[in-house]
Structure formats: C-alpha cells, structure tokens
C-alpha cells in the first residue's frame, strides 16, 4: 500500500509510540495528584511543553495543550473576538480557503454581530499582503490566515502579515496545522500572536494538539472545570498523547530540512508526471507550496471514482469534494481559486510521506494515468468535451 494522504493524518512515529508507553503502563497517575506516579506525569507534561515551545520559538508558558487543531482554532478565534468585543471592535479579516474549524467559527461570530472580510486568494491560492493593508479598519480585532493550506498546500506570506499586524496592533492568528513539523515556523520571527497545531499531522497521536498564545493575551475557555492548563482548558490532561506529541515534533523538527528536500523533489517529479495527462491542471502555486502536496484537477471525471479505482491499486489518496447528505459539494478551496464546479469535482490530492521513494511516485503516475483514461472512456461529460459539444476548460 502507498499511503499518500498525509494531509489527512499521518502514521505515528516509533519515537512517539515509545515515548507514550510509560505513561500508559506505569505513570498513569493523574497529573493533579500529589503522589509520585502523578507527579511523574505532571513533570512529563511540563517537559513536553518546553520541547514543543522550543520547536516553534515560543516560551513554555505560552503553550496550551488541547484536543487538536479544531479546538485550538476555535479557542484562538473566540478569544480574540472576545478581546475585540470588549474594545468595541467587531471586524475580522480572513480568507476563503481556511479549514472549516476556522470558517465555521467565523460564521458563528458573524451571527453574533461580527463582520468578516475575506481576502482574495487569486488563481494561485495565496493571499497578498497589500490586500490585507486595504482590508483592515480601526475596528479590526483579528486577522486569521492559515500558515499552509491543507488541500492545495499553498504557503501564505505569514511573516509579512505578522509584521503588518504587529505594527497596527491587531491580533494575528494562524492555523499552522499543516506547517508545524514540516516547514520552519517561528512565532517571534513570524510575528504571530496565536497559533494552532495538531499532533496527528506530524506523526503524533490523534486527539491532541496545542495552542500558542503570546504572553499577555487573555484566552477565553471553551471547557470549564478544573484548573488544568493554567485554568484555560479544564479536564484531566491527555498525558500519553501530550508526551507523544512532543516526541513526534522533536523528531520532525530534527529531520525537517532533510525531509523537505527529499519530499519536494518527489513532489516535483509527481507534478511533472501528472502534467502529461491532457486537460489537467495543478491546483495552487507550484513554488509557494508544502514539500509533500500535489493537487490536480482532471477534466471530464469525478474525484470519487478516481479515488476508488486508485484504492484498488493500493494507493490511498483524497479528493477535494466531500460527499455530504447525498449532494456532492465541490471543495470550497478549489472554488475559491476559480475552478468551476465541474472541474473542481475531478480533483485529486496526493500528500506524500517521508518514507515515499521515486518508485512509489512512478507507480502513482502510471496508476493515475491509467485510471483517468479508463474513467474518461465511459464518461458522458468527456464524450461531450471530445465531440465538441461542450468546450474544454482546462
Ligand atoms: C487537520 C486540520 C485541522 C483540524 O485538526 P484536528 O486535530 O483534526 O482537529 C485544522 N486545520 C487544518 C489546516 C488541518 O489540516
């Protein structure tokens, strides 16, 4: 099997599994308890906090462990909105290719009287700092722009946005779930106030992540109860998960350069191979792009059928469209970069893992070529296109 869906989730690393084991078998005590088994667990959380902080250039006290990326996004945005509201500021700037954890939180705030401006991302799927400069107002309380996109892999100009927000005294949150552990992230250099990350996207376990909040930013609780996480996130800590998350990030950070170099070469080989398919197009900028991400549209086919046939060939991939309650919604990200519905439906996302090699990539290229040709062979849409009844878009 070739697992090429690393943007959806990753395999846990051996280091992460080994790190979590003692906190399941031996030091399973509650970190709030005073006996040794509890104190060992408490110490392990604090070591994990130091380690995670170091990997993103933060201070340990600025790291809050959460259940993952979605929770971190919710808490960051709702906290910033609460701070804004107290100052009479109810305007937020974001973009249309954010993860639903961000978009749905913004929608909720909109119903509560906040106004959201979405920056354009153009055909290449990247926001422009000059658009942000024109969009901010005196009542802007938050800018939230993701570090890198989960579907098309585009990397946003975070440093530029951060510097601008800092000058203007506007809070800046970035959903860095796809970036942390994969490309260099430094909250100080990037001028970030709030940052979300998730362990299962960098070879840690599912159900654990963290929120970085710059010192002095008052967070609102999503979960009320005990005084865990400096009173900002109640509930007995997920000790094995937190320890494993830190171990996974340490390893990803140590191997980042090597992995990025290797993966971007494989990515470019894959892009080159798939470009040979007629009436196809790469989604997202070719250069401002995560090392592992390849996303294509193929005209005249449906992404779902493509995925099923690739699964038969032992390839795990993903499509932009999500099948919800019988209706096929094309990806909001592909629509935002200007793909029309029909074309957006024929999308394929391949996100390579660090253990992939050129043989895997060549097998993927051969398989996709074969499957696309086969599907086009019995596609009525393709027949209309080739007979000239409908014009090609790609
Ligand atoms: C996966 C992902 C999330 C959600 O993280 P979970 O830990 O699964 O809740 C949020 N944002 C982005 C960009 C993601 O890729």
mmCIF file of C-alpha atoms and ligand atoms in Angstrom:
data_model
loop_
_atom_site.group_PDB
_atom_site.id
_atom_site.type_symbol
_atom_site.label_atom_id
_atom_site.label_comp_id
_atom_site.label_asym_id
_atom_site.label_seq_id
_atom_site.Cartn_x
_atom_site.Cartn_y
_atom_site.Cartn_z
ATOM 1 C CA UNK A 1 0.000 0.000 0.000
ATOM 2 C CA UNK A 2 1.152 3.525 -0.756
ATOM 3 C CA UNK A 3 -0.240 5.944 1.784
ATOM 4 C CA UNK A 4 -0.440 9.329 0.025
ATOM 5 C CA UNK A 5 -2.906 11.089 2.300
ATOM 6 C CA UNK A 6 -0.592 12.627 4.868
ATOM 7 C CA UNK A 7 -2.519 15.915 4.912
ATOM 8 C CA UNK A 8 -5.486 13.989 6.341
ATOM 9 C CA UNK A 9 -3.434 12.278 9.005
ATOM 10 C CA UNK A 10 -0.029 10.662 9.454
ATOM 11 C CA UNK A 11 1.288 7.394 10.814
ATOM 12 C CA UNK A 12 2.536 7.676 14.395
ATOM 13 C CA UNK A 13 6.326 7.570 14.584
ATOM 14 C CA UNK A 14 8.084 4.849 16.604
ATOM 15 C CA UNK A 15 9.575 7.600 18.748
ATOM 16 C CA UNK A 16 6.099 8.906 19.590
ATOM 17 C CA UNK A 17 4.787 5.433 20.411
ATOM 18 C CA UNK A 18 7.811 4.629 22.583
ATOM 19 C CA UNK A 19 7.537 7.968 24.392
ATOM 20 C CA UNK A 20 3.886 7.493 25.306
ATOM 21 C CA UNK A 21 4.145 3.891 26.594
ATOM 22 C CA UNK A 22 5.477 4.544 30.134
ATOM 23 C CA UNK A 23 2.589 6.967 30.688
ATOM 24 C CA UNK A 24 0.090 4.226 29.888
ATOM 25 C CA UNK A 25 1.705 1.313 31.691
ATOM 26 C CA UNK A 26 3.471 2.855 34.675
ATOM 27 C CA UNK A 27 2.975 6.561 35.268
ATOM 28 C CA UNK A 28 -0.752 6.535 34.677
ATOM 29 C CA UNK A 29 -1.434 8.669 37.739
ATOM 30 C CA UNK A 30 -3.483 11.836 37.497
ATOM 31 C CA UNK A 31 -1.073 14.775 36.987
ATOM 32 C CA UNK A 32 -3.019 16.712 39.631
ATOM 33 C CA UNK A 33 -2.341 14.052 42.282
ATOM 34 C CA UNK A 34 0.410 14.526 44.834
ATOM 35 C CA UNK A 35 1.913 11.015 44.890
ATOM 36 C CA UNK A 36 4.919 10.121 42.783
ATOM 37 C CA UNK A 37 3.063 8.475 39.855
ATOM 38 C CA UNK A 38 1.011 11.643 39.454
ATOM 39 C CA UNK A 39 3.996 13.954 39.807
ATOM 40 C CA UNK A 40 5.929 11.978 37.176
ATOM 41 C CA UNK A 41 3.041 12.571 34.787
ATOM 42 C CA UNK A 42 2.958 16.274 35.672
ATOM 43 C CA UNK A 43 6.708 16.590 35.055
ATOM 44 C CA UNK A 44 6.323 14.830 31.708
ATOM 45 C CA UNK A 45 3.686 17.356 30.607
ATOM 46 C CA UNK A 46 5.950 20.247 31.559
ATOM 47 C CA UNK A 47 8.892 18.699 29.684
ATOM 48 C CA UNK A 48 6.624 18.253 26.665
ATOM 49 C CA UNK A 49 5.567 21.889 26.945
ATOM 50 C CA UNK A 50 9.199 23.050 26.950
ATOM 51 C CA UNK A 51 10.005 20.855 23.990
ATOM 52 C CA UNK A 52 7.024 21.982 21.903
ATOM 53 C CA UNK A 53 7.704 25.631 22.762
ATOM 54 C CA UNK A 54 11.337 25.311 21.659
ATOM 55 C CA UNK A 55 10.273 23.875 18.274
ATOM 56 C CA UNK A 56 8.245 26.991 17.390
ATOM 57 C CA UNK A 57 10.324 29.657 19.155
ATOM 58 C CA UNK A 58 7.832 30.187 21.996
ATOM 59 C CA UNK A 59 8.086 30.193 25.799
ATOM 60 C CA UNK A 60 6.716 27.113 27.616
ATOM 61 C CA UNK A 61 4.064 29.187 29.432
ATOM 62 C CA UNK A 62 2.693 30.274 26.061
ATOM 63 C CA UNK A 63 1.757 26.677 25.107
ATOM 64 C CA UNK A 64 -1.665 25.269 25.956
ATOM 65 C CA UNK A 65 -2.332 21.597 25.203
ATOM 66 C CA UNK A 66 -5.702 20.938 23.554
ATOM 67 C CA UNK A 67 -7.524 18.109 21.792
ATOM 68 C CA UNK A 68 -6.162 19.159 18.396
ATOM 69 C CA UNK A 69 -6.292 21.661 15.582
ATOM 70 C CA UNK A 70 -10.040 22.250 15.590
ATOM 71 C CA UNK A 71 -10.187 23.066 19.294
ATOM 72 C CA UNK A 72 -7.141 25.333 19.058
ATOM 73 C CA UNK A 73 -8.667 27.221 16.116
ATOM 74 C CA UNK A 74 -11.957 27.668 17.977
ATOM 75 C CA UNK A 75 -10.328 28.857 21.188
ATOM 76 C CA UNK A 76 -7.912 31.229 19.444
ATOM 77 C CA UNK A 77 -10.574 32.914 17.330
ATOM 78 C CA UNK A 78 -13.248 33.117 20.030
ATOM 79 C CA UNK A 79 -10.694 34.541 22.496
ATOM 80 C CA UNK A 80 -9.580 37.225 20.047
ATOM 81 C CA UNK A 81 -13.218 38.063 19.284
ATOM 82 C CA UNK A 82 -13.959 38.421 22.998
ATOM 83 C CA UNK A 83 -10.987 40.768 23.425
ATOM 84 C CA UNK A 84 -12.168 42.769 20.414
ATOM 85 C CA UNK A 85 -15.744 42.961 21.623
ATOM 86 C CA UNK A 86 -14.608 44.491 24.935
ATOM 87 C CA UNK A 87 -12.880 47.251 22.937
ATOM 88 C CA UNK A 88 -15.854 47.758 20.648
ATOM 89 C CA UNK A 89 -14.038 46.126 17.712
ATOM 90 C CA UNK A 90 -16.065 43.620 15.728
ATOM 91 C CA UNK A 91 -14.254 43.274 12.410
ATOM 92 C CA UNK A 92 -12.189 40.219 11.434
ATOM 93 C CA UNK A 93 -10.068 39.614 8.328
ATOM 94 C CA UNK A 94 -9.570 36.092 6.978
ATOM 95 C CA UNK A 95 -9.581 34.252 3.629
ATOM 96 C CA UNK A 96 -11.890 31.762 1.898
ATOM 97 C CA UNK A 97 -9.508 28.777 1.871
ATOM 98 C CA UNK A 98 -9.323 28.325 5.651
ATOM 99 C CA UNK A 99 -10.135 24.972 7.272
ATOM 100 C CA UNK A 100 -13.760 24.561 8.371
ATOM 101 C CA UNK A 101 -12.651 24.776 12.009
ATOM 102 C CA UNK A 102 -11.865 28.426 11.237
ATOM 103 C CA UNK A 103 -14.638 29.157 8.719
ATOM 104 C CA UNK A 104 -17.442 27.749 10.869
ATOM 105 C CA UNK A 105 -16.184 29.619 13.933
ATOM 106 C CA UNK A 106 -16.195 32.821 11.892
ATOM 107 C CA UNK A 107 -19.725 32.066 10.698
ATOM 108 C CA UNK A 108 -20.827 31.734 14.316
ATOM 109 C CA UNK A 109 -19.247 35.107 15.133
ATOM 110 C CA UNK A 110 -20.938 36.674 12.119
ATOM 111 C CA UNK A 111 -24.306 35.668 13.593
ATOM 112 C CA UNK A 112 -23.240 37.382 16.808
ATOM 113 C CA UNK A 113 -22.667 40.684 15.020
ATOM 114 C CA UNK A 114 -19.072 40.415 13.840
ATOM 115 C CA UNK A 115 -18.196 41.432 10.314
ATOM 116 C CA UNK A 116 -15.778 39.268 8.343
ATOM 117 C CA UNK A 117 -13.736 40.373 5.333
ATOM 118 C CA UNK A 118 -12.359 37.545 3.195
ATOM 119 C CA UNK A 119 -9.186 38.398 1.285
ATOM 120 C CA UNK A 120 -8.931 37.134 -2.289
ATOM 121 C CA UNK A 121 -6.527 34.232 -2.874
ATOM 122 C CA UNK A 122 -6.338 34.565 -6.674
ATOM 123 C CA UNK A 123 -5.720 31.648 -9.052
ATOM 124 C CA UNK A 124 -2.590 30.584 -7.194
ATOM 125 C CA UNK A 125 -4.289 30.228 -3.796
ATOM 126 C CA UNK A 126 -2.134 32.765 -1.946
ATOM 127 C CA UNK A 127 -3.251 35.946 -0.157
ATOM 128 C CA UNK A 128 -1.436 39.217 -0.809
ATOM 129 C CA UNK A 129 -0.229 41.490 1.980
ATOM 130 C CA UNK A 130 -1.352 44.625 0.091
ATOM 131 C CA UNK A 131 -4.954 43.351 0.099
ATOM 132 C CA UNK A 132 -4.710 42.931 3.860
ATOM 133 C CA UNK A 133 -3.475 46.518 4.208
ATOM 134 C CA UNK A 134 -6.561 47.730 2.370
ATOM 135 C CA UNK A 135 -8.924 45.455 4.292
ATOM 136 C CA UNK A 136 -8.044 46.368 7.892
ATOM 137 C CA UNK A 137 -10.016 49.069 9.667
ATOM 138 C CA UNK A 138 -9.926 50.854 13.016
ATOM 139 C CA UNK A 139 -12.349 48.254 14.372
ATOM 140 C CA UNK A 140 -10.393 45.203 13.153
ATOM 141 C CA UNK A 141 -9.725 42.966 16.162
ATOM 142 C CA UNK A 142 -8.277 39.889 14.446
ATOM 143 C CA UNK A 143 -6.550 38.693 11.312
ATOM 144 C CA UNK A 144 -6.679 34.899 10.871
ATOM 145 C CA UNK A 145 -4.808 33.413 7.898
ATOM 146 C CA UNK A 146 -3.587 29.821 7.757
ATOM 147 C CA UNK A 147 0.144 29.076 7.506
ATOM 148 C CA UNK A 148 -0.309 26.469 4.766
ATOM 149 C CA UNK A 149 -3.415 25.093 3.120
ATOM 150 C CA UNK A 150 -4.473 21.502 3.747
ATOM 151 C CA UNK A 151 -5.923 20.885 0.280
ATOM 152 C CA UNK A 152 -3.684 22.662 -2.214
ATOM 153 C CA UNK A 153 -0.623 23.044 0.022
ATOM 154 C CA UNK A 154 -0.052 26.734 -0.627
ATOM 155 C CA UNK A 155 2.100 28.600 1.902
ATOM 156 C CA UNK A 156 0.873 32.064 2.885
ATOM 157 C CA UNK A 157 3.098 35.141 3.473
ATOM 158 C CA UNK A 158 2.836 34.750 7.269
ATOM 159 C CA UNK A 159 5.898 36.811 8.206
ATOM 160 C CA UNK A 160 4.683 39.765 6.152
ATOM 161 C CA UNK A 161 1.167 39.548 7.593
ATOM 162 C CA UNK A 162 2.535 39.187 11.121
ATOM 163 C CA UNK A 163 4.792 42.239 10.849
ATOM 164 C CA UNK A 164 1.937 44.330 9.489
ATOM 165 C CA UNK A 165 -0.482 43.227 12.228
ATOM 166 C CA UNK A 166 2.122 43.936 14.898
ATOM 167 C CA UNK A 167 2.648 47.495 13.566
ATOM 168 C CA UNK A 168 -1.096 48.080 13.573
ATOM 169 C CA UNK A 169 -1.682 46.440 16.963
ATOM 170 C CA UNK A 170 -4.080 43.851 15.545
ATOM 171 C CA UNK A 171 -4.103 40.281 16.891
ATOM 172 C CA UNK A 172 -2.895 37.703 14.381
ATOM 173 C CA UNK A 173 -3.875 34.033 14.499
ATOM 174 C CA UNK A 174 -2.563 31.399 12.126
ATOM 175 C CA UNK A 175 -3.834 27.844 11.689
ATOM 176 C CA UNK A 176 -0.422 26.203 11.339
ATOM 177 C CA UNK A 177 -1.674 22.616 11.471
ATOM 178 C CA UNK A 178 -0.166 21.772 8.066
ATOM 179 C CA UNK A 179 3.037 23.713 8.684
ATOM 180 C CA UNK A 180 4.310 22.772 12.151
ATOM 181 C CA UNK A 181 6.787 19.908 11.867
ATOM 182 C CA UNK A 182 7.021 20.289 8.085
ATOM 183 C CA UNK A 183 8.340 23.776 7.336
ATOM 184 C CA UNK A 184 10.127 26.245 9.638
ATOM 185 C CA UNK A 185 7.721 28.050 11.970
ATOM 186 C CA UNK A 186 8.940 30.692 14.438
ATOM 187 C CA UNK A 187 6.276 32.645 16.286
ATOM 188 C CA UNK A 188 8.656 35.508 17.114
ATOM 189 C CA UNK A 189 10.115 35.899 13.615
ATOM 190 C CA UNK A 190 6.669 35.481 12.048
ATOM 191 C CA UNK A 191 5.015 37.975 14.425
ATOM 192 C CA UNK A 192 2.277 35.524 15.360
ATOM 193 C CA UNK A 193 0.079 36.114 18.442
ATOM 194 C CA UNK A 194 -1.979 32.910 18.307
ATOM 195 C CA UNK A 195 -1.120 29.657 16.535
ATOM 196 C CA UNK A 196 -2.891 26.312 16.219
ATOM 197 C CA UNK A 197 -1.208 22.926 15.719
ATOM 198 C CA UNK A 198 -2.234 19.277 15.761
ATOM 199 C CA UNK A 199 -0.087 16.246 16.624
ATOM 200 C CA UNK A 200 -1.621 13.745 14.192
ATOM 201 C CA UNK A 201 -0.433 15.866 11.254
ATOM 202 C CA UNK A 202 3.223 15.446 12.294
ATOM 203 C CA UNK A 203 3.338 11.733 13.262
ATOM 204 C CA UNK A 204 1.893 12.185 16.728
ATOM 205 C CA UNK A 205 -1.369 10.708 18.019
ATOM 206 C CA UNK A 206 -4.882 11.871 17.143
ATOM 207 C CA UNK A 207 -6.867 13.902 19.656
ATOM 208 C CA UNK A 208 -4.032 16.099 20.888
ATOM 209 C CA UNK A 209 -2.646 19.418 19.754
ATOM 210 C CA UNK A 210 -1.699 22.787 21.112
ATOM 211 C CA UNK A 211 -2.470 26.456 21.020
ATOM 212 C CA UNK A 212 0.300 29.015 21.268
ATOM 213 C CA UNK A 213 -0.892 32.276 22.794
ATOM 214 C CA UNK A 214 1.647 35.081 23.140
ATOM 215 C CA UNK A 215 2.211 36.055 26.750
ATOM 216 C CA UNK A 216 -0.378 38.554 27.983
ATOM 217 C CA UNK A 217 -3.179 37.573 25.604
ATOM 218 C CA UNK A 218 -6.185 36.629 27.755
ATOM 219 C CA UNK A 219 -7.750 33.408 26.494
ATOM 220 C CA UNK A 220 -11.416 32.510 26.881
ATOM 221 C CA UNK A 221 -12.220 28.951 27.968
ATOM 222 C CA UNK A 222 -14.084 26.549 25.737
ATOM 223 C CA UNK A 223 -14.139 23.978 28.551
ATOM 224 C CA UNK A 224 -14.852 24.988 32.129
ATOM 225 C CA UNK A 225 -13.919 22.898 35.144
ATOM 226 C CA UNK A 226 -10.629 22.212 36.893
ATOM 227 C CA UNK A 227 -7.553 24.412 36.889
ATOM 228 C CA UNK A 228 -5.531 22.399 34.358
ATOM 229 C CA UNK A 229 -3.508 24.273 31.707
ATOM 230 C CA UNK A 230 -3.291 27.452 33.838
ATOM 231 C CA UNK A 231 -7.052 27.411 34.169
ATOM 232 C CA UNK A 232 -7.566 27.850 30.417
ATOM 233 C CA UNK A 233 -8.547 24.307 29.488
ATOM 234 C CA UNK A 234 -10.208 22.123 32.092
ATOM 235 C CA UNK A 235 -10.103 18.324 32.111
ATOM 236 C CA UNK A 236 -7.527 15.736 33.147
ATOM 237 C CA UNK A 237 -4.637 16.055 30.755
ATOM 238 C CA UNK A 238 -4.089 13.535 27.940
ATOM 239 C CA UNK A 239 -0.651 12.665 29.333
ATOM 240 C CA UNK A 240 0.344 9.885 26.891
ATOM 241 C CA UNK A 241 -0.893 11.990 23.977
ATOM 242 C CA UNK A 242 0.929 15.129 25.088
ATOM 243 C CA UNK A 243 4.203 13.261 25.676
ATOM 244 C CA UNK A 244 3.918 11.542 22.279
ATOM 245 C CA UNK A 245 3.077 14.828 20.531
ATOM 246 C CA UNK A 246 6.255 16.404 21.863
ATOM 247 C CA UNK A 247 8.379 13.386 20.876
ATOM 248 C CA UNK A 248 6.886 13.426 17.368
ATOM 249 C CA UNK A 249 7.531 17.130 16.946
ATOM 250 C CA UNK A 250 11.113 16.878 18.240
ATOM 251 C CA UNK A 251 11.819 14.241 15.604
ATOM 252 C CA UNK A 252 10.007 16.069 12.806
ATOM 253 C CA UNK A 253 11.868 19.279 13.649
ATOM 254 C CA UNK A 254 15.234 17.486 13.689
ATOM 255 C CA UNK A 255 14.618 15.882 10.277
ATOM 256 C CA UNK A 256 12.732 18.807 8.739
ATOM 257 C CA UNK A 257 15.377 20.046 6.316
ATOM 258 C CA UNK A 258 16.308 16.600 5.071
ATOM 259 C CA UNK A 259 12.664 15.542 4.692
ATOM 260 C CA UNK A 260 11.661 18.762 2.948
ATOM 261 C CA UNK A 261 14.472 18.452 0.439
ATOM 262 C CA UNK A 262 13.614 14.839 -0.332
ATOM 263 C CA UNK A 263 9.861 15.373 -0.457
ATOM 264 C CA UNK A 264 9.928 18.444 -2.679
ATOM 265 C CA UNK A 265 11.991 16.530 -5.246
ATOM 266 C CA UNK A 266 9.422 13.700 -5.196
ATOM 267 C CA UNK A 267 6.580 16.230 -5.338
ATOM 268 C CA UNK A 268 8.043 17.892 -8.420
ATOM 269 C CA UNK A 269 8.556 14.514 -10.095
ATOM 270 C CA UNK A 270 4.907 13.670 -9.405
ATOM 271 C CA UNK A 271 3.680 17.051 -10.665
ATOM 272 C CA UNK A 272 5.780 16.648 -13.800
ATOM 273 C CA UNK A 273 4.387 13.161 -14.460
ATOM 274 C CA UNK A 274 0.747 14.043 -13.886
ATOM 275 C CA UNK A 275 1.037 17.181 -16.033
ATOM 276 C CA UNK A 276 1.418 14.850 -19.034
ATOM 277 C CA UNK A 277 -2.274 13.929 -18.676
ATOM 278 C CA UNK A 278 -4.259 16.018 -21.163
ATOM 279 C CA UNK A 279 -6.754 18.597 -19.883
ATOM 280 C CA UNK A 280 -5.332 18.558 -16.387
ATOM 281 C CA UNK A 281 -4.075 21.351 -14.150
ATOM 282 C CA UNK A 282 -2.122 21.709 -10.938
ATOM 283 C CA UNK A 283 -4.109 23.413 -8.188
ATOM 284 C CA UNK A 284 -2.251 26.037 -6.177
ATOM 285 C CA UNK A 285 1.035 27.827 -6.719
ATOM 286 C CA UNK A 286 3.813 25.480 -7.860
ATOM 287 C CA UNK A 287 6.504 27.115 -5.713
ATOM 288 C CA UNK A 288 4.865 28.543 -2.575
ATOM 289 C CA UNK A 289 3.879 25.019 -1.685
ATOM 290 C CA UNK A 290 4.302 22.394 1.041
ATOM 291 C CA UNK A 291 7.005 19.837 0.163
ATOM 292 C CA UNK A 292 4.545 16.940 0.244
ATOM 293 C CA UNK A 293 1.485 18.355 -1.544
ATOM 294 C CA UNK A 294 0.283 17.598 -5.061
ATOM 295 C CA UNK A 295 -3.271 18.542 -6.096
ATOM 296 C CA UNK A 296 -4.623 18.204 -9.612
ATOM 297 C CA UNK A 297 -7.871 18.635 -11.495
ATOM 298 C CA UNK A 298 -8.646 16.315 -14.395
ATOM 299 C CA UNK A 299 -11.427 17.413 -16.667
ATOM 300 C CA UNK A 300 -14.267 15.007 -17.501
ATOM 301 C CA UNK A 301 -14.064 12.738 -14.450
ATOM 302 C CA UNK A 302 -15.253 12.596 -10.856
ATOM 303 C CA UNK A 303 -12.822 12.589 -7.964
ATOM 304 C CA UNK A 304 -14.707 9.902 -6.036
ATOM 305 C CA UNK A 305 -14.484 7.295 -8.795
ATOM 306 C CA UNK A 306 -10.824 8.165 -9.218
ATOM 307 C CA UNK A 307 -10.190 7.514 -5.525
ATOM 308 C CA UNK A 308 -11.988 4.170 -5.562
ATOM 309 C CA UNK A 309 -10.016 2.900 -8.539
ATOM 310 C CA UNK A 310 -6.753 4.133 -7.010
ATOM 311 C CA UNK A 311 -7.674 2.318 -3.801
ATOM 312 C CA UNK A 312 -7.941 -0.883 -5.890
ATOM 313 C CA UNK A 313 -4.352 -0.245 -6.925
ATOM 314 C CA UNK A 314 -3.287 0.168 -3.314
ATOM 315 C CA UNK A 315 -2.998 3.952 -3.352
ATOM 316 C CA UNK A 316 -4.598 5.988 -0.553
ATOM 317 C CA UNK A 317 -5.378 9.488 -1.789
ATOM 318 C CA UNK A 318 -8.005 12.135 -1.310
ATOM 319 C CA UNK A 319 -10.318 14.309 -3.351
ATOM 320 C CA UNK A 320 -11.349 17.883 -2.761
ATOM 321 C CA UNK A 321 -15.042 17.230 -2.755
ATOM 322 C CA UNK A 322 -16.878 15.876 0.251
ATOM 323 C CA UNK A 323 -19.977 13.750 -0.142
ATOM 324 C CA UNK A 324 -22.425 15.196 2.335
ATOM 325 C CA UNK A 325 -26.031 14.039 2.655
ATOM 326 C CA UNK A 326 -26.286 12.822 -0.907
ATOM 327 C CA UNK A 327 -25.237 16.073 -2.539
ATOM 328 C CA UNK A 328 -21.722 16.450 -3.822
ATOM 329 C CA UNK A 329 -20.211 19.714 -2.675
ATOM 330 C CA UNK A 330 -17.043 20.631 -4.502
ATOM 331 C CA UNK A 331 -14.179 21.840 -2.339
ATOM 332 C CA UNK A 332 -14.541 25.445 -1.143
ATOM 333 C CA UNK A 333 -10.805 25.810 -1.663
ATOM 334 C CA UNK A 334 -10.913 24.821 -5.340
ATOM 335 C CA UNK A 335 -13.912 27.107 -5.929
ATOM 336 C CA UNK A 336 -12.027 29.969 -4.224
ATOM 337 C CA UNK A 337 -9.097 29.635 -6.638
ATOM 338 C CA UNK A 338 -11.540 29.895 -9.522
ATOM 339 C CA UNK A 339 -12.170 26.307 -10.528
ATOM 340 C CA UNK A 340 -15.713 25.863 -11.835
ATOM 341 C CA UNK A 341 -17.930 23.168 -10.243
ATOM 342 C CA UNK A 342 -17.438 20.521 -12.948
ATOM 343 C CA UNK A 343 -13.669 20.851 -12.925
ATOM 344 C CA UNK A 344 -13.452 21.044 -9.112
ATOM 345 C CA UNK A 345 -15.248 17.689 -8.915
ATOM 346 C CA UNK A 346 -12.438 15.978 -10.783
ATOM 347 C CA UNK A 347 -9.758 16.720 -8.234
ATOM 348 C CA UNK A 348 -7.104 14.544 -6.660
ATOM 349 C CA UNK A 349 -4.899 15.336 -3.653
ATOM 350 C CA UNK A 350 -1.770 13.292 -3.085
ATOM 351 C CA UNK A 351 0.246 14.125 0.024
ATOM 352 C CA UNK A 352 3.439 12.111 0.264
ATOM 353 C CA UNK A 353 5.018 10.725 3.420
ATOM 354 C CA UNK A 354 8.697 10.828 4.329
ATOM 355 C CA UNK A 355 9.096 7.129 3.545
ATOM 356 C CA UNK A 356 7.994 7.521 -0.100
ATOM 357 C CA UNK A 357 10.543 6.971 -2.876
ATOM 358 C CA UNK A 358 10.789 7.526 -6.635
ATOM 359 C CA UNK A 359 9.454 4.031 -7.301
ATOM 360 C CA UNK A 360 6.270 4.892 -5.376
ATOM 361 C CA UNK A 361 5.930 8.155 -7.264
ATOM 362 C CA UNK A 362 6.370 6.465 -10.636
ATOM 363 C CA UNK A 363 3.787 3.837 -9.683
ATOM 364 C CA UNK A 364 1.352 6.603 -8.697
ATOM 365 C CA UNK A 365 1.929 8.404 -12.013
ATOM 366 C CA UNK A 366 1.324 5.206 -14.033
ATOM 367 C CA UNK A 367 -1.771 4.351 -11.998
ATOM 368 C CA UNK A 368 -3.357 7.800 -12.191
ATOM 369 C CA UNK A 369 -2.755 7.964 -15.951
ATOM 370 C CA UNK A 370 -4.385 4.578 -16.410
ATOM 371 C CA UNK A 371 -7.359 5.309 -14.150
ATOM 372 C CA UNK A 372 -8.060 8.750 -15.618
ATOM 373 C CA UNK A 373 -8.014 7.286 -19.123
ATOM 374 C CA UNK A 374 -10.338 4.466 -18.084
ATOM 375 C CA UNK A 375 -12.824 6.800 -16.382
ATOM 376 C CA UNK A 376 -12.815 9.194 -19.316
ATOM 377 C CA UNK A 377 -13.539 6.191 -21.553
ATOM 378 C CA UNK A 378 -17.019 5.865 -20.139
ATOM 379 C CA UNK A 379 -17.692 9.437 -19.022
ATOM 380 C CA UNK A 380 -20.581 11.176 -20.850
ATOM 381 C CA UNK A 381 -19.044 14.540 -19.908
ATOM 382 C CA UNK A 382 -15.776 13.524 -21.562
ATOM 383 C CA UNK A 383 -17.687 12.441 -24.691
ATOM 384 C CA UNK A 384 -19.364 15.851 -24.874
ATOM 385 C CA UNK A 385 -15.995 17.536 -24.499
ATOM 386 C CA UNK A 386 -14.172 15.495 -27.115
ATOM 387 C CA UNK A 387 -17.040 15.715 -29.616
ATOM 388 C CA UNK A 388 -17.007 19.486 -29.296
ATOM 389 C CA UNK A 389 -20.492 19.643 -27.801
ATOM 390 C CA UNK A 390 -19.006 21.295 -24.724
ATOM 391 C CA UNK A 391 -15.842 23.425 -24.657
ATOM 392 C CA UNK A 392 -12.827 22.304 -22.647
ATOM 393 C CA UNK A 393 -11.993 24.485 -19.692
ATOM 394 C CA UNK A 394 -8.566 23.063 -18.890
HETATM 395 C C1 LIG B 1 -6.380 18.738 10.151
HETATM 396 C C2 LIG B 1 -6.535 20.201 10.177
HETATM 397 C C3 LIG B 1 -7.266 20.839 11.206
HETATM 398 C C4 LIG B 1 -8.000 20.061 12.262
HETATM 399 O O1 LIG B 1 -7.125 19.428 13.171
HETATM 400 P P1 LIG B 1 -7.708 18.264 14.095
HETATM 401 O O2 LIG B 1 -6.581 17.978 15.044
HETATM 402 O O3 LIG B 1 -8.011 17.111 13.219
HETATM 403 O O4 LIG B 1 -8.895 18.822 14.793
HETATM 404 C C5 LIG B 1 -7.334 22.212 11.198
HETATM 405 N N1 LIG B 1 -6.718 22.942 10.248
HETATM 406 C C6 LIG B 1 -6.002 22.376 9.262
HETATM 407 C C7 LIG B 1 -5.331 23.241 8.261
HETATM 408 C C8 LIG B 1 -5.899 20.996 9.187
HETATM 409 O O5 LIG B 1 -5.202 20.436 8.192
#
